[in-house]
Structures are given as C-alpha cells and as structure tokens.
Amino acid sequence: MTRYARQIAVPGVGDAGQDRLKAARLLVVGAGGLAAPVLQYLAGAGVGYIRLVDPDHVELSNLHRQTIFRQGDLGQPKAVAAAKAMRALNPDCRIEAIEAALGPKNAADFCADVTLVVDCADSFAASYILSDHCKAANLPLISASVTQTEGYAGGFCGGAPSLRAIFPDLPQSMGNCAEDGVLGPVVGLLGSLQAQMVMAVLMGLMPSPLGQMVTCDARAMRFGGFRFDGAPEPEWQPEFIAPDAMQDTDFIVDLRDVDEAPLICESALRLPVAAFGPDGPQPNTGQRAVMVCRSGLRSWQAAERLKQVWEGQILLVAAGDQA
C-alpha cells in the first residue's frame, strides 16, 4: 500500500476508504481540460475502473490546458490517448476508452453499472442529459463548467437535487472554450475540485459534496459557494432526444442558418428563434414540437417562446457539428 499511504493516513479515509476507491466504477464524460486533473487524480488515487467517453481528437489548441496530452498525441483520439496516459500512471486502474459522443440514445448504456458519473463535457446539452439520467437512476453526478476565467463545480442527483433545480432556465447566450477562450489554470482548478468531490462521495466523507455548489472567479481571485439540498425541481423540463428519435408526424423546426447545416430532415421548417411567440407558428393538436440546433441552446430558447402560447409536448435536439 505504499502508493496510497499518504491518502490512507488522512482522517476518515483509512483502509476502508481506499477499498471503496478500488471498488468504484466511474463514468467520465469528456477527456479535455476538466478531465485532465480528474483522470490523473482519480487514477492516481486508485479508483478501480473508469469508463472514459469522448468523440474528439487531440488538437494543438488543446495542449495549453489538457495536460495529459503531449505533442506526439496530436491527431489521436482523446479517449485513447488519455487512457494510455492513465495506464502508465497507475496500471491498477482499469480504463475503458470509448470514442463516441454522449447523447440521449446512449446515456443509459454509458451509465450502466457505474457508481458515479463525472461530467467533464464542454456541452450543456450533455450536462442536462446526464443530469436527467442520473436523477432517474439515483446516481451521483459531479459536474463542472468553465469559460474564460470563471466556472463552477457541483454535486447533483444521487439523493440531491438535479442540475435543472439550480439551472432551470438558460441565459440568452452561453459561451464555450472554443468561442470565448479559457485559461488553463482555471480549468485545472475546477477539474481538481471535481476530483476532490468525487473522492469525497466515494469514500463517504462529510459533509457530502452532493447538494453543494462551488463557484470560482479566478480573475478576481474569489471563491463562492452554497448548499442547495432543498432546491425544488422545475415543473417544466424540456427533454433532449436523439435526431433519429424524431417522428414523421412531428412538428420539426431547424433553427440553424442555411449556411450552417442542411435541414435535419425534408419535413423540417427552417425558422429563427424569434419566429416563435404570440403570432408565430404552432404545431397541430396532438403533434410533438421538436426544436433542432447545433448545441441545444437555440432549441431551448425557441421552446420557451413556444411554451408561452402552446401547451403540447416540446422536445429538443442538439445536432452537433455534423451535417
């Protein structure tokens, strides 16, 4: 036990806590900047099994913050390169690398037989999809998000409120690392906090990070936080579905510009978010409304506008970057 002697010596951990780490099975979604400290600290700590899901390849612009990759990894699948690095760090940790994007159709399969889910995806749609599944399955979810010099990490589900309880509504715009930029140390800071939250949940350390939000403003060198154990779940929770779950009878709206992507299907209408409202188009009685965009943000915004004038079912599709 020489490898783990320093953490076993921490009060509340001991041999029992180390055994819990060894028995744990984790799903980590995303192998980027947040996952870099998450994977290194959890694999190094002796977590027994990590299922790592990411669809992307290592790019030069990743290297300033995704510290598990090296120049020689450029062009390699992130999940595969990260798994190789973790096996070199600790061969006792079994890493299953999956080159795929998480979505509504495969979330349940990826979450099967795991103890806890770690959301390191740079996608708010993936975060909500994971939260919805974890809430239904009573799985703990440790989620974080970072852009520029700010971010948060929190513990959701598994007996605590879901992500939707804290973020029931969306802002009018939502940045990401590719568009708004990000500083590497901020990502490392929030990813390290995620890893600590995961270990605390797995080892039963108190107070539990489930139901806890921690915020960080690195530019101002300021941390904040609050507990949300009693936060109510919102009554309206628009569901994400996979593109192939759309039906011929649906009222389908593609919110992407004509130069952004071809129509998701022949029957779809191409309309902007602003088209919906009191005088805008509405589905027929009995139809499902399906709003489609790249990330899911415009879909949610259009759904909120349609909901004000129509009481039927509204579903969201985050189509991603592919045509």
Tab-separated table of C-alpha atoms in Angstrom, residues 251-265 268-276 281 289-306 314-319:
chain	number	residue	atom	x	y	z
A	251	PHE	CA	-43.651	19.472	-35.993
A	252	ILE	CA	-39.897	19.813	-36.625
A	253	VAL	CA	-38.128	23.157	-36.701
A	254	ASP	CA	-34.469	23.512	-37.711
A	255	LEU	CA	-33.169	26.700	-36.085
A	256	ARG	CA	-29.761	26.595	-37.795
A	257	ASP	CA	-28.911	29.037	-40.570
A	258	VAL	CA	-28.933	27.821	-44.148
A	259	ASP	CA	-25.142	28.170	-44.360
A	260	GLU	CA	-24.702	26.367	-41.023
A	261	ALA	CA	-26.175	22.987	-41.928
A	262	PRO	CA	-28.673	21.363	-44.284
A	263	LEU	CA	-32.144	20.700	-42.922
A	264	ILE	CA	-32.241	17.915	-40.371
A	265	CYS	CA	-34.956	16.244	-42.485
A	268	ALA	CA	-38.458	20.333	-41.150
A	269	LEU	CA	-39.148	24.055	-41.251
A	270	ARG	CA	-36.162	26.395	-41.165
A	271	LEU	CA	-37.050	29.229	-38.788
A	272	PRO	CA	-35.209	31.506	-36.330
A	273	VAL	CA	-35.884	31.562	-32.594
A	274	ALA	CA	-37.606	34.944	-32.933
A	275	ALA	CA	-40.301	33.413	-35.166
A	276	PHE	CA	-41.982	31.872	-32.143
A	281	PRO	CA	-46.267	29.119	-35.989
A	289	ALA	CA	-42.841	20.011	-31.336
A	290	VAL	CA	-39.152	19.253	-31.967
A	291	MET	CA	-36.666	22.133	-31.923
A	292	VAL	CA	-33.274	21.485	-33.560
A	293	CYS	CA	-29.998	23.425	-33.378
A	294	ARG	CA	-26.284	22.694	-33.020
A	295	SER	CA	-25.778	22.913	-29.238
A	296	GLY	CA	-29.349	22.865	-27.920
A	297	LEU	CA	-29.269	26.481	-26.723
A	298	ARG	CA	-31.418	27.927	-29.514
A	299	SER	CA	-33.689	24.890	-29.274
A	300	TRP	CA	-34.327	25.636	-25.607
A	301	GLN	CA	-34.884	29.348	-26.306
A	302	ALA	CA	-37.413	28.581	-29.055
A	303	ALA	CA	-39.104	26.030	-26.795
A	304	GLU	CA	-39.514	28.645	-24.066
A	305	ARG	CA	-41.135	31.029	-26.532
A	306	LEU	CA	-43.452	28.347	-27.937
A	314	ILE	CA	-41.827	20.157	-26.789
A	315	LEU	CA	-38.596	18.228	-27.365
A	316	LEU	CA	-35.041	19.409	-28.050
A	317	VAL	CA	-32.331	18.142	-30.396
A	318	ALA	CA	-28.674	19.160	-30.127
A	319	ALA	CA	-27.468	18.050	-33.561
